[in-house]
């Protein structure tokens, strides 16, 4: 069996690296099933993120960041492009 990855490993990996690791079975122990989807992986990463601030009724700023809902129908190529453009930074907990 291939070396299994940890949550810490995922946080520094590009989406295409995560997909390759998933296909090769290196996420099976972490996700407890071999057929895990990109959304399963995002959910796993998001569990380690601090909660979002409470909604104060103000309109959210359109900073170009994508949400999980935006990614639901995105192709792997679109996800890789969005990550390269920094549009997944908030979702991945990389924004201050």
mmCIF file with all atom_site columns, C-alpha atoms in Angstrom:
data_model
loop_
_atom_site.group_PDB
_atom_site.id
_atom_site.type_symbol
_atom_site.label_atom_id
_atom_site.label_alt_id
_atom_site.label_comp_id
_atom_site.label_asym_id
_atom_site.label_entity_id
_atom_site.label_seq_id
_atom_site.pdbx_PDB_ins_code
_atom_site.Cartn_x
_atom_site.Cartn_y
_atom_site.Cartn_z
_atom_site.occupancy
_atom_site.B_iso_or_equiv
_atom_site.pdbx_formal_charge
_atom_site.auth_seq_id
_atom_site.auth_comp_id
_atom_site.auth_asym_id
_atom_site.auth_atom_id
_atom_site.pdbx_PDB_model_num
ATOM 1  C CA . UNK A 1 1  ? 0.000   0.000  0.000   1.00 0.00 ? 1  UNK A CA 1
ATOM 2  C CA . UNK A 1 2  ? 1.197   3.524  -0.784  1.00 0.00 ? 2  UNK A CA 1
ATOM 3  C CA . UNK A 1 3  ? 2.333   5.893  1.951   1.00 0.00 ? 3  UNK A CA 1
ATOM 4  C CA . UNK A 1 4  ? -0.781  7.527  3.374   1.00 0.00 ? 4  UNK A CA 1
ATOM 5  C CA . UNK A 1 5  ? -1.030  11.318 3.587   1.00 0.00 ? 5  UNK A CA 1
ATOM 6  C CA . UNK A 1 6  ? -2.135  13.377 6.587   1.00 0.00 ? 6  UNK A CA 1
ATOM 7  C CA . UNK A 1 7  ? -4.295  16.498 6.879   1.00 0.00 ? 7  UNK A CA 1
ATOM 8  C CA . UNK A 1 8  ? -1.135  18.544 7.304   1.00 0.00 ? 8  UNK A CA 1
ATOM 9  C CA . UNK A 1 9  ? 0.174   17.149 4.013   1.00 0.00 ? 9  UNK A CA 1
ATOM 10 C CA . UNK A 1 10 ? -3.008  18.231 2.199   1.00 0.00 ? 10 UNK A CA 1
ATOM 11 C CA . UNK A 1 11 ? -2.791  21.847 3.299   1.00 0.00 ? 11 UNK A CA 1
ATOM 12 C CA . UNK A 1 12 ? 0.373   22.425 1.302   1.00 0.00 ? 12 UNK A CA 1
ATOM 13 C CA . UNK A 1 13 ? -0.594  20.439 -1.800  1.00 0.00 ? 13 UNK A CA 1
ATOM 14 C CA . UNK A 1 14 ? -1.928  21.764 -5.096  1.00 0.00 ? 14 UNK A CA 1
ATOM 15 C CA . UNK A 1 15 ? -5.329  20.418 -6.255  1.00 0.00 ? 15 UNK A CA 1
ATOM 16 C CA . UNK A 1 16 ? -3.734  18.341 -9.005  1.00 0.00 ? 16 UNK A CA 1
ATOM 17 C CA . UNK A 1 17 ? -1.393  16.751 -6.431  1.00 0.00 ? 17 UNK A CA 1
ATOM 18 C CA . UNK A 1 18 ? -4.361  15.925 -4.202  1.00 0.00 ? 18 UNK A CA 1
ATOM 19 C CA . UNK A 1 19 ? -6.199  14.345 -7.149  1.00 0.00 ? 19 UNK A CA 1
ATOM 20 C CA . UNK A 1 20 ? -3.141  12.234 -8.003  1.00 0.00 ? 20 UNK A CA 1
ATOM 21 C CA . UNK A 1 21 ? -2.801  11.152 -4.373  1.00 0.00 ? 21 UNK A CA 1
ATOM 22 C CA . UNK A 1 22 ? -6.508  10.252 -4.239  1.00 0.00 ? 22 UNK A CA 1
ATOM 23 C CA . UNK A 1 23 ? -6.276  8.198  -7.421  1.00 0.00 ? 23 UNK A CA 1
ATOM 24 C CA . UNK A 1 24 ? -3.229  6.329  -6.123  1.00 0.00 ? 24 UNK A CA 1
ATOM 25 C CA . UNK A 1 25 ? -4.977  5.504  -2.834  1.00 0.00 ? 25 UNK A CA 1
ATOM 26 C CA . UNK A 1 26 ? -2.794  7.721  -0.629  1.00 0.00 ? 26 UNK A CA 1
ATOM 27 C CA . UNK A 1 27 ? -5.877  9.344  0.951   1.00 0.00 ? 27 UNK A CA 1
ATOM 28 C CA . UNK A 1 28 ? -7.786  6.127  1.726   1.00 0.00 ? 28 UNK A CA 1
ATOM 29 C CA . UNK A 1 29 ? -6.846  6.018  5.410   1.00 0.00 ? 29 UNK A CA 1
ATOM 30 C CA . UNK A 1 30 ? -7.642  9.696  5.864   1.00 0.00 ? 30 UNK A CA 1
ATOM 31 C CA . UNK A 1 31 ? -10.991 9.582  4.069   1.00 0.00 ? 31 UNK A CA 1
ATOM 32 C CA . UNK A 1 32 ? -11.898 6.008  5.047   1.00 0.00 ? 32 UNK A CA 1
ATOM 33 C CA . UNK A 1 33 ? -12.959 5.168  1.496   1.00 0.00 ? 33 UNK A CA 1
ATOM 34 C CA . UNK A 1 34 ? -11.228 4.973  -1.885  1.00 0.00 ? 34 UNK A CA 1
ATOM 35 C CA . UNK A 1 35 ? -13.935 6.711  -3.918  1.00 0.00 ? 35 UNK A CA 1
ATOM 36 C CA . UNK A 1 36 ? -13.605 10.086 -2.156  1.00 0.00 ? 36 UNK A CA 1
ATOM 37 C CA . UNK A 1 37 ? -14.501 13.144 -4.197  1.00 0.00 ? 37 UNK A CA 1
ATOM 38 C CA . UNK A 1 38 ? -12.940 16.600 -4.370  1.00 0.00 ? 38 UNK A CA 1
ATOM 39 C CA . UNK A 1 39 ? -15.771 17.869 -2.129  1.00 0.00 ? 39 UNK A CA 1
ATOM 40 C CA . UNK A 1 40 ? -14.920 15.184 0.456   1.00 0.00 ? 40 UNK A CA 1
ATOM 41 C CA . UNK A 1 41 ? -11.331 16.407 0.474   1.00 0.00 ? 41 UNK A CA 1
ATOM 42 C CA . UNK A 1 42 ? -12.405 20.066 0.787   1.00 0.00 ? 42 UNK A CA 1
ATOM 43 C CA . UNK A 1 43 ? -14.704 19.147 3.668   1.00 0.00 ? 43 UNK A CA 1
ATOM 44 C CA . UNK A 1 44 ? -11.820 17.431 5.413   1.00 0.00 ? 44 UNK A CA 1
ATOM 45 C CA . UNK A 1 45 ? -9.555  20.469 4.974   1.00 0.00 ? 45 UNK A CA 1
ATOM 46 C CA . UNK A 1 46 ? -12.312 22.888 6.058   1.00 0.00 ? 46 UNK A CA 1
ATOM 47 C CA . UNK A 1 47 ? -12.908 21.004 9.318   1.00 0.00 ? 47 UNK A CA 1
ATOM 48 C CA . UNK A 1 48 ? -9.526  22.258 10.509  1.00 0.00 ? 48 UNK A CA 1
ATOM 49 C CA . UNK A 1 49 ? -10.309 25.899 9.680   1.00 0.00 ? 49 UNK A CA 1
ATOM 50 C CA . UNK A 1 50 ? -11.565 28.414 12.271  1.00 0.00 ? 50 UNK A CA 1
ATOM 51 C CA . UNK A 1 51 ? -15.291 29.192 12.075  1.00 0.00 ? 51 UNK A CA 1
ATOM 52 C CA . UNK A 1 52 ? -16.357 32.107 9.931   1.00 0.00 ? 52 UNK A CA 1
ATOM 53 C CA . UNK A 1 53 ? -17.445 35.299 11.732  1.00 0.00 ? 53 UNK A CA 1
ATOM 54 C CA . UNK A 1 54 ? -21.156 35.744 12.408  1.00 0.00 ? 54 UNK A CA 1
ATOM 55 C CA . UNK A 1 55 ? -23.207 37.416 9.684   1.00 0.00 ? 55 UNK A CA 1
ATOM 56 C CA . UNK A 1 56 ? -23.786 41.047 10.654  1.00 0.00 ? 56 UNK A CA 1
ATOM 57 C CA . UNK A 1 57 ? -26.195 41.662 7.777   1.00 0.00 ? 57 UNK A CA 1
ATOM 58 C CA . UNK A 1 58 ? -23.632 43.498 5.663   1.00 0.00 ? 58 UNK A CA 1
ATOM 59 C CA . UNK A 1 59 ? -23.184 42.534 2.043   1.00 0.00 ? 59 UNK A CA 1
ATOM 60 C CA . UNK A 1 60 ? -20.116 40.354 1.549   1.00 0.00 ? 60 UNK A CA 1
ATOM 61 C CA . UNK A 1 61 ? -17.278 41.875 -0.429  1.00 0.00 ? 61 UNK A CA 1
ATOM 62 C CA . UNK A 1 62 ? -16.814 40.436 -3.913  1.00 0.00 ? 62 UNK A CA 1
ATOM 63 C CA . UNK A 1 63 ? -13.137 39.604 -3.631  1.00 0.00 ? 63 UNK A CA 1
ATOM 64 C CA . UNK A 1 64 ? -13.230 36.904 -6.301  1.00 0.00 ? 64 UNK A CA 1
ATOM 65 C CA . UNK A 1 65 ? -12.955 34.063 -3.795  1.00 0.00 ? 65 UNK A CA 1
ATOM 66 C CA . UNK A 1 66 ? -14.840 30.888 -4.641  1.00 0.00 ? 66 UNK A CA 1
ATOM 67 C CA . UNK A 1 67 ? -17.001 28.865 -2.271  1.00 0.00 ? 67 UNK A CA 1
ATOM 68 C CA . UNK A 1 68 ? -17.545 25.119 -2.025  1.00 0.00 ? 68 UNK A CA 1
ATOM 69 C CA . UNK A 1 69 ? -20.817 25.653 -3.891  1.00 0.00 ? 69 UNK A CA 1
ATOM 70 C CA . UNK A 1 70 ? -18.896 27.310 -6.729  1.00 0.00 ? 70 UNK A CA 1
ATOM 71 C CA . UNK A 1 71 ? -16.610 24.276 -6.927  1.00 0.00 ? 71 UNK A CA 1
ATOM 72 C CA . UNK A 1 72 ? -19.388 21.677 -6.934  1.00 0.00 ? 72 UNK A CA 1
ATOM 73 C CA . UNK A 1 73 ? -19.714 21.752 -10.726 1.00 0.00 ? 73 UNK A CA 1
ATOM 74 C CA . UNK A 1 74 ? -16.171 22.896 -11.536 1.00 0.00 ? 74 UNK A CA 1
ATOM 75 C CA . UNK A 1 75 ? -13.848 20.677 -13.531 1.00 0.00 ? 75 UNK A CA 1
ATOM 76 C CA . UNK A 1 76 ? -10.480 19.685 -12.063 1.00 0.00 ? 76 UNK A CA 1
ATOM 77 C CA . UNK A 1 77 ? -8.836  22.058 -14.566 1.00 0.00 ? 77 UNK A CA 1
ATOM 78 C CA . UNK A 1 78 ? -11.054 24.933 -13.371 1.00 0.00 ? 78 UNK A CA 1
ATOM 79 C CA . UNK A 1 79 ? -10.135 24.168 -9.748  1.00 0.00 ? 79 UNK A CA 1
ATOM 80 C CA . UNK A 1 80 ? -6.419  24.125 -10.561 1.00 0.00 ? 80 UNK A CA 1
ATOM 81 C CA . UNK A 1 81 ? -6.768  27.449 -12.419 1.00 0.00 ? 81 UNK A CA 1
ATOM 82 C CA . UNK A 1 82 ? -8.721  29.029 -9.537  1.00 0.00 ? 82 UNK A CA 1
ATOM 83 C CA . UNK A 1 83 ? -6.060  27.904 -7.040  1.00 0.00 ? 83 UNK A CA 1
ATOM 84 C CA . UNK A 1 84 ? -3.273  29.332 -9.214  1.00 0.00 ? 84 UNK A CA 1
ATOM 85 C CA . UNK A 1 85 ? -5.171  32.634 -9.376  1.00 0.00 ? 85 UNK A CA 1
ATOM 86 C CA . UNK A 1 86 ? -5.551  32.684 -5.581  1.00 0.00 ? 86 UNK A CA 1
ATOM 87 C CA . UNK A 1 87 ? -9.340  32.367 -5.726  1.00 0.00 ? 87 UNK A CA 1
ATOM 88 C CA . UNK A 1 88 ? -9.335  29.411 -3.291  1.00 0.00 ? 88 UNK A CA 1
ATOM 89 C CA . UNK A 1 89 ? -7.234  31.123 -0.617  1.00 0.00 ? 89 UNK A CA 1
ATOM 90 C CA . UNK A 1 90 ? -10.186 31.858 1.682   1.00 0.00 ? 90 UNK A CA 1
ATOM 91 C CA . UNK A 1 91 ? -11.554 28.353 1.321   1.00 0.00 ? 91 UNK A CA 1
ATOM 92 C CA . UNK A 1 92 ? -8.153  26.857 2.105   1.00 0.00 ? 92 UNK A CA 1
ATOM 93 C CA . UNK A 1 93 ? -7.605  29.181 5.084   1.00 0.00 ? 93 UNK A CA 1
ATOM 94 C CA . UNK A 1 94 ? -4.758  31.116 3.494   1.00 0.00 ? 94 UNK A CA 1
ATOM 95 C CA . UNK A 1 95 ? -6.229  34.610 3.850   1.00 0.00 ? 95 UNK A CA 1
ATOM 96 C CA . UNK A 1 96 ? -5.530  36.864 6.805   1.00 0.00 ? 96 UNK A CA 1
#
